[in-house]
């Protein structure tokens, strides 16, 4: 295998994997990995990153091009050797080059770009108007007992979307933090992205705010303190006593 081809293979293999591992570990050590994955999965991501780095170090024990010799039968005659060394199709070479450059660009960008959360625009684009997939009957049952002190936007969104007896929640006190999005039933919604495993599966969760006060700009983070009310049309909404504009939290998601 020519030296340049061997270097390219090594780069696209352990090289890119090592960079991603370093980025993963740096995010974990600076408490910013939760911007991308559920904190419950941090131990797994960190463990895999260490394993990849160990494998990267071990790979230096192999001479360049050694991977191309794996499984070859060196007892073949010259015709067989020639068959193994035939030139690749130009289309395959072009696809490999383009894919390699794209992959390298994406990975290298992770080194230069500051960690960032998903935007309000993404949350709005992912809102299909259906009940959140993470809604569960256990959440509604827990809410019915009045044990809602730990509820965030995601839990209340589940209650709002699935409650069959809205009056049971009338009068519950809430304090929720999220960002402002347009509403179909209230004056505005308070929204939060809820992650199950990582940002790829992030789902928007929203609850309606019924307020006569000035509506903050879309995307503005707020803390809303108020009371859950059952409306005349059988829906639930939050009647706020205060709406405080705040900066984006360090960890903007719910899990």
CSV table of N, CA and C in Angstrom, one decimal, residues 7-83:
chain,number,residue,atom,x,y,z
A,7,UNK,N,-1.5,6.5,5.1
A,7,UNK,CA,-1.8,7.6,6.0
A,7,UNK,C,-3.2,8.0,6.0
A,8,UNK,N,-3.8,8.0,4.8
A,8,UNK,CA,-5.2,8.4,4.7
A,8,UNK,C,-6.1,7.4,5.4
A,9,UNK,N,-5.8,6.1,5.2
A,9,UNK,CA,-6.6,5.1,5.9
A,9,UNK,C,-6.5,5.2,7.4
A,10,UNK,N,-5.3,5.5,7.9
A,10,UNK,CA,-5.1,5.6,9.3
A,10,UNK,C,-5.8,6.8,9.9
A,11,UNK,N,-5.8,7.9,9.1
A,11,UNK,CA,-6.4,9.2,9.5
A,11,UNK,C,-7.9,9.0,9.6
A,12,UNK,N,-8.5,8.4,8.5
A,12,UNK,CA,-10.0,8.2,8.5
A,12,UNK,C,-10.4,7.1,9.5
A,13,UNK,N,-9.5,6.3,10.0
A,13,UNK,CA,-9.9,5.4,11.0
A,13,UNK,C,-9.6,5.9,12.4
A,14,UNK,N,-8.5,5.6,13.0
A,14,UNK,CA,-8.2,5.9,14.3
A,14,UNK,C,-8.0,7.4,14.5
A,15,UNK,N,-7.6,8.1,13.5
A,15,UNK,CA,-7.3,9.6,13.6
A,15,UNK,C,-8.6,10.3,14.0
A,16,UNK,N,-9.7,10.2,13.1
A,16,UNK,CA,-10.9,10.9,13.4
A,16,UNK,C,-11.6,10.4,14.7
A,17,UNK,N,-11.5,9.1,15.0
A,17,UNK,CA,-12.0,8.5,16.2
A,17,UNK,C,-11.3,9.1,17.4
A,18,UNK,N,-10.0,9.3,17.3
A,18,UNK,CA,-9.3,9.8,18.5
A,18,UNK,C,-9.7,11.3,18.7
A,19,UNK,N,-9.9,12.1,17.7
A,19,UNK,CA,-10.3,13.5,17.9
A,19,UNK,C,-11.7,13.5,18.5
A,20,UNK,N,-12.6,12.7,18.1
A,20,UNK,CA,-13.9,12.7,18.7
A,20,UNK,C,-13.9,12.2,20.2
A,21,UNK,N,-13.0,11.3,20.5
A,21,UNK,CA,-12.8,10.9,21.8
A,21,UNK,C,-12.3,12.0,22.7
A,22,UNK,N,-11.3,12.8,22.2
A,22,UNK,CA,-10.7,13.9,23.0
A,22,UNK,C,-11.8,14.9,23.2
A,23,UNK,N,-12.6,15.2,22.2
A,23,UNK,CA,-13.7,16.2,22.3
A,23,UNK,C,-14.7,15.7,23.4
A,24,UNK,N,-15.0,14.4,23.3
A,24,UNK,CA,-16.0,13.9,24.3
A,24,UNK,C,-15.5,14.0,25.7
A,25,UNK,N,-14.2,13.7,25.9
A,25,UNK,CA,-13.6,13.8,27.3
A,25,UNK,C,-13.5,15.2,27.7
A,26,UNK,N,-13.2,16.1,26.9
A,26,UNK,CA,-13.1,17.5,27.3
A,26,UNK,C,-14.4,18.1,27.7
A,27,UNK,N,-15.5,17.7,26.9
A,27,UNK,CA,-16.8,18.1,27.3
A,27,UNK,C,-17.3,17.5,28.6
A,28,UNK,N,-16.9,16.3,28.8
A,28,UNK,CA,-17.3,15.6,30.1
A,28,UNK,C,-16.6,16.3,31.3
A,29,UNK,N,-15.3,16.6,31.1
A,29,UNK,CA,-14.5,17.2,32.2
A,29,UNK,C,-14.9,18.6,32.5
A,30,UNK,N,-15.5,19.3,31.5
A,30,UNK,CA,-16.0,20.7,31.8
A,30,UNK,C,-17.5,20.8,32.0
A,31,UNK,N,-18.1,19.6,32.2
A,31,UNK,CA,-19.5,19.5,32.5
A,31,UNK,C,-20.4,20.1,31.4
A,32,UNK,N,-20.0,19.9,30.2
A,32,UNK,CA,-20.8,20.4,29.0
A,32,UNK,C,-21.3,19.3,28.1
A,33,UNK,N,-21.0,18.0,28.5
A,33,UNK,CA,-21.4,16.9,27.7
A,33,UNK,C,-22.9,16.8,27.7
A,34,UNK,N,-23.6,17.3,28.7
A,34,UNK,CA,-25.0,17.2,28.8
A,34,UNK,C,-25.7,18.1,27.7
A,35,UNK,N,-24.9,18.9,27.0
A,35,UNK,CA,-25.4,19.7,25.9
A,35,UNK,C,-25.7,18.8,24.7
A,36,UNK,N,-25.2,17.5,24.8
A,36,UNK,CA,-25.3,16.6,23.6
A,36,UNK,C,-26.0,15.3,23.9
A,37,UNK,N,-25.8,14.8,25.2
A,37,UNK,CA,-26.4,13.5,25.5
A,37,UNK,C,-27.0,13.6,26.9
A,38,UNK,N,-27.8,12.6,27.2
A,38,UNK,CA,-28.4,12.5,28.5
A,38,UNK,C,-27.3,12.2,29.6
A,39,UNK,N,-27.3,12.9,30.7
A,39,UNK,CA,-26.3,12.7,31.7
A,39,UNK,C,-26.2,11.3,32.1
A,40,UNK,N,-27.2,10.5,32.1
A,40,UNK,CA,-27.2,9.1,32.5
A,40,UNK,C,-26.3,8.3,31.6
A,41,UNK,N,-26.0,8.8,30.4
A,41,UNK,CA,-25.2,8.1,29.4
A,41,UNK,C,-23.7,8.6,29.4
A,42,UNK,N,-23.4,9.5,30.3
A,42,UNK,CA,-22.0,10.1,30.4
A,42,UNK,C,-21.0,9.0,30.6
A,43,UNK,N,-21.3,8.1,31.6
A,43,UNK,CA,-20.3,7.1,31.9
A,43,UNK,C,-20.0,6.2,30.7
A,44,UNK,N,-21.0,5.9,29.9
A,44,UNK,CA,-20.7,5.0,28.7
A,44,UNK,C,-19.9,5.8,27.7
A,45,UNK,N,-20.3,7.1,27.4
A,45,UNK,CA,-19.5,7.8,26.4
A,45,UNK,C,-18.1,8.0,26.8
A,46,UNK,N,-17.8,8.3,28.1
A,46,UNK,CA,-16.5,8.5,28.6
A,46,UNK,C,-15.7,7.2,28.5
A,47,UNK,N,-16.3,6.1,28.9
A,47,UNK,CA,-15.6,4.8,28.9
A,47,UNK,C,-15.2,4.5,27.4
A,48,UNK,N,-16.1,4.7,26.5
A,48,UNK,CA,-15.8,4.4,25.1
A,48,UNK,C,-14.7,5.3,24.5
A,49,UNK,N,-14.7,6.5,25.0
A,49,UNK,CA,-13.7,7.5,24.6
A,49,UNK,C,-12.3,7.0,25.0
A,50,UNK,N,-12.2,6.5,26.3
A,50,UNK,CA,-10.9,6.0,26.8
A,50,UNK,C,-10.5,4.8,26.0
A,51,UNK,N,-11.4,3.9,25.7
A,51,UNK,CA,-11.1,2.7,24.9
A,51,UNK,C,-10.6,3.0,23.6
A,52,UNK,N,-11.2,4.0,22.9
A,52,UNK,CA,-10.8,4.4,21.6
A,52,UNK,C,-9.3,5.0,21.6
A,53,UNK,N,-9.1,5.8,22.7
A,53,UNK,CA,-7.7,6.4,22.8
A,53,UNK,C,-6.7,5.3,23.1
A,54,UNK,N,-7.0,4.3,23.8
A,54,UNK,CA,-6.1,3.2,24.1
A,54,UNK,C,-5.8,2.5,22.8
A,55,UNK,N,-6.9,2.3,22.0
A,55,UNK,CA,-6.8,1.6,20.7
A,55,UNK,C,-5.9,2.5,19.7
A,56,UNK,N,-6.1,3.8,19.8
A,56,UNK,CA,-5.3,4.7,19.0
A,56,UNK,C,-3.8,4.5,19.3
A,57,UNK,N,-3.5,4.5,20.6
A,57,UNK,CA,-2.1,4.4,21.0
A,57,UNK,C,-1.5,3.0,20.5
A,58,UNK,N,-2.3,2.0,20.7
A,58,UNK,CA,-1.9,0.7,20.3
A,58,UNK,C,-1.7,0.6,18.8
A,59,UNK,N,-2.4,1.3,18.0
A,59,UNK,CA,-2.3,1.3,16.5
A,59,UNK,C,-0.9,1.7,16.0
A,60,UNK,N,-0.3,2.6,16.8
A,60,UNK,CA,1.1,3.0,16.4
A,60,UNK,C,2.1,1.9,16.4
A,61,UNK,N,1.7,0.8,17.1
A,61,UNK,CA,2.7,-0.4,17.0
A,61,UNK,C,2.6,-1.1,15.7
A,62,UNK,N,1.6,-0.8,14.9
A,62,UNK,CA,1.5,-1.4,13.5
A,62,UNK,C,2.2,-0.5,12.5
A,63,UNK,N,3.0,-1.0,11.6
A,63,UNK,CA,3.6,-0.2,10.5
A,63,UNK,C,2.5,0.3,9.6
A,64,UNK,N,2.7,1.4,9.0
A,64,UNK,CA,1.8,1.9,8.0
A,64,UNK,C,1.5,0.9,6.9
A,65,UNK,N,0.3,0.7,6.6
A,65,UNK,CA,-0.1,-0.2,5.5
A,65,UNK,C,-0.3,-1.6,6.0
A,66,UNK,N,0.0,-1.9,7.2
A,66,UNK,CA,-0.1,-3.3,7.7
A,66,UNK,C,-1.5,-3.8,7.6
A,67,UNK,N,-2.5,-2.9,7.8
A,67,UNK,CA,-3.9,-3.4,7.7
A,67,UNK,C,-4.3,-3.9,6.4
A,68,UNK,N,-3.6,-3.5,5.3
A,68,UNK,CA,-3.9,-4.0,3.9
A,68,UNK,C,-3.4,-5.4,3.7
A,69,UNK,N,-2.5,-5.8,4.5
A,69,UNK,CA,-1.9,-7.2,4.4
A,69,UNK,C,-2.7,-8.2,5.2
A,70,UNK,N,-3.6,-7.8,6.0
A,70,UNK,CA,-4.4,-8.7,6.8
A,70,UNK,C,-5.2,-9.7,6.0
A,71,UNK,N,-4.9,-11.0,6.2
A,71,UNK,CA,-5.7,-12.0,5.5
A,71,UNK,C,-5.2,-12.3,4.1
A,72,UNK,N,-4.2,-11.7,3.6
A,72,UNK,CA,-3.7,-12.0,2.3
A,72,UNK,C,-2.9,-13.3,2.4
A,73,UNK,N,-3.0,-14.1,1.3
A,73,UNK,CA,-2.2,-15.3,1.2
A,73,UNK,C,-1.0,-14.9,0.4
A,74,UNK,N,0.2,-14.8,1.0
A,74,UNK,CA,1.4,-14.4,0.3
A,74,UNK,C,2.0,-15.5,-0.5
A,75,UNK,N,1.4,-16.7,-0.5
A,75,UNK,CA,1.8,-17.8,-1.4
A,75,UNK,C,1.2,-17.7,-2.8
A,76,UNK,N,0.4,-16.8,-3.0
A,76,UNK,CA,-0.3,-16.7,-4.4
A,76,UNK,C,0.8,-16.4,-5.4
A,77,UNK,N,0.5,-16.7,-6.6
A,77,UNK,CA,1.5,-16.4,-7.7
A,77,UNK,C,1.3,-15.0,-8.1
A,78,UNK,N,2.2,-14.6,-9.1
A,78,UNK,CA,2.2,-13.2,-9.5
A,78,UNK,C,0.9,-12.7,-10.1
A,79,UNK,N,0.2,-13.7,-10.8
A,79,UNK,CA,-1.1,-13.3,-11.4
A,79,UNK,C,-2.1,-12.9,-10.3
A,80,UNK,N,-2.1,-13.7,-9.2
A,80,UNK,CA,-3.0,-13.5,-8.1
A,80,UNK,C,-2.7,-12.2,-7.4
A,81,UNK,N,-1.4,-11.9,-7.2
A,81,UNK,CA,-1.0,-10.7,-6.6
A,81,UNK,C,-1.4,-9.5,-7.4
A,82,UNK,N,-1.3,-9.6,-8.7
A,82,UNK,CA,-1.7,-8.6,-9.6
A,82,UNK,C,-3.2,-8.3,-9.5
A,83,UNK,N,-4.0,-9.4,-9.3
A,83,UNK,CA,-5.4,-9.2,-9.2
A,83,UNK,C,-5.8,-8.5,-7.9
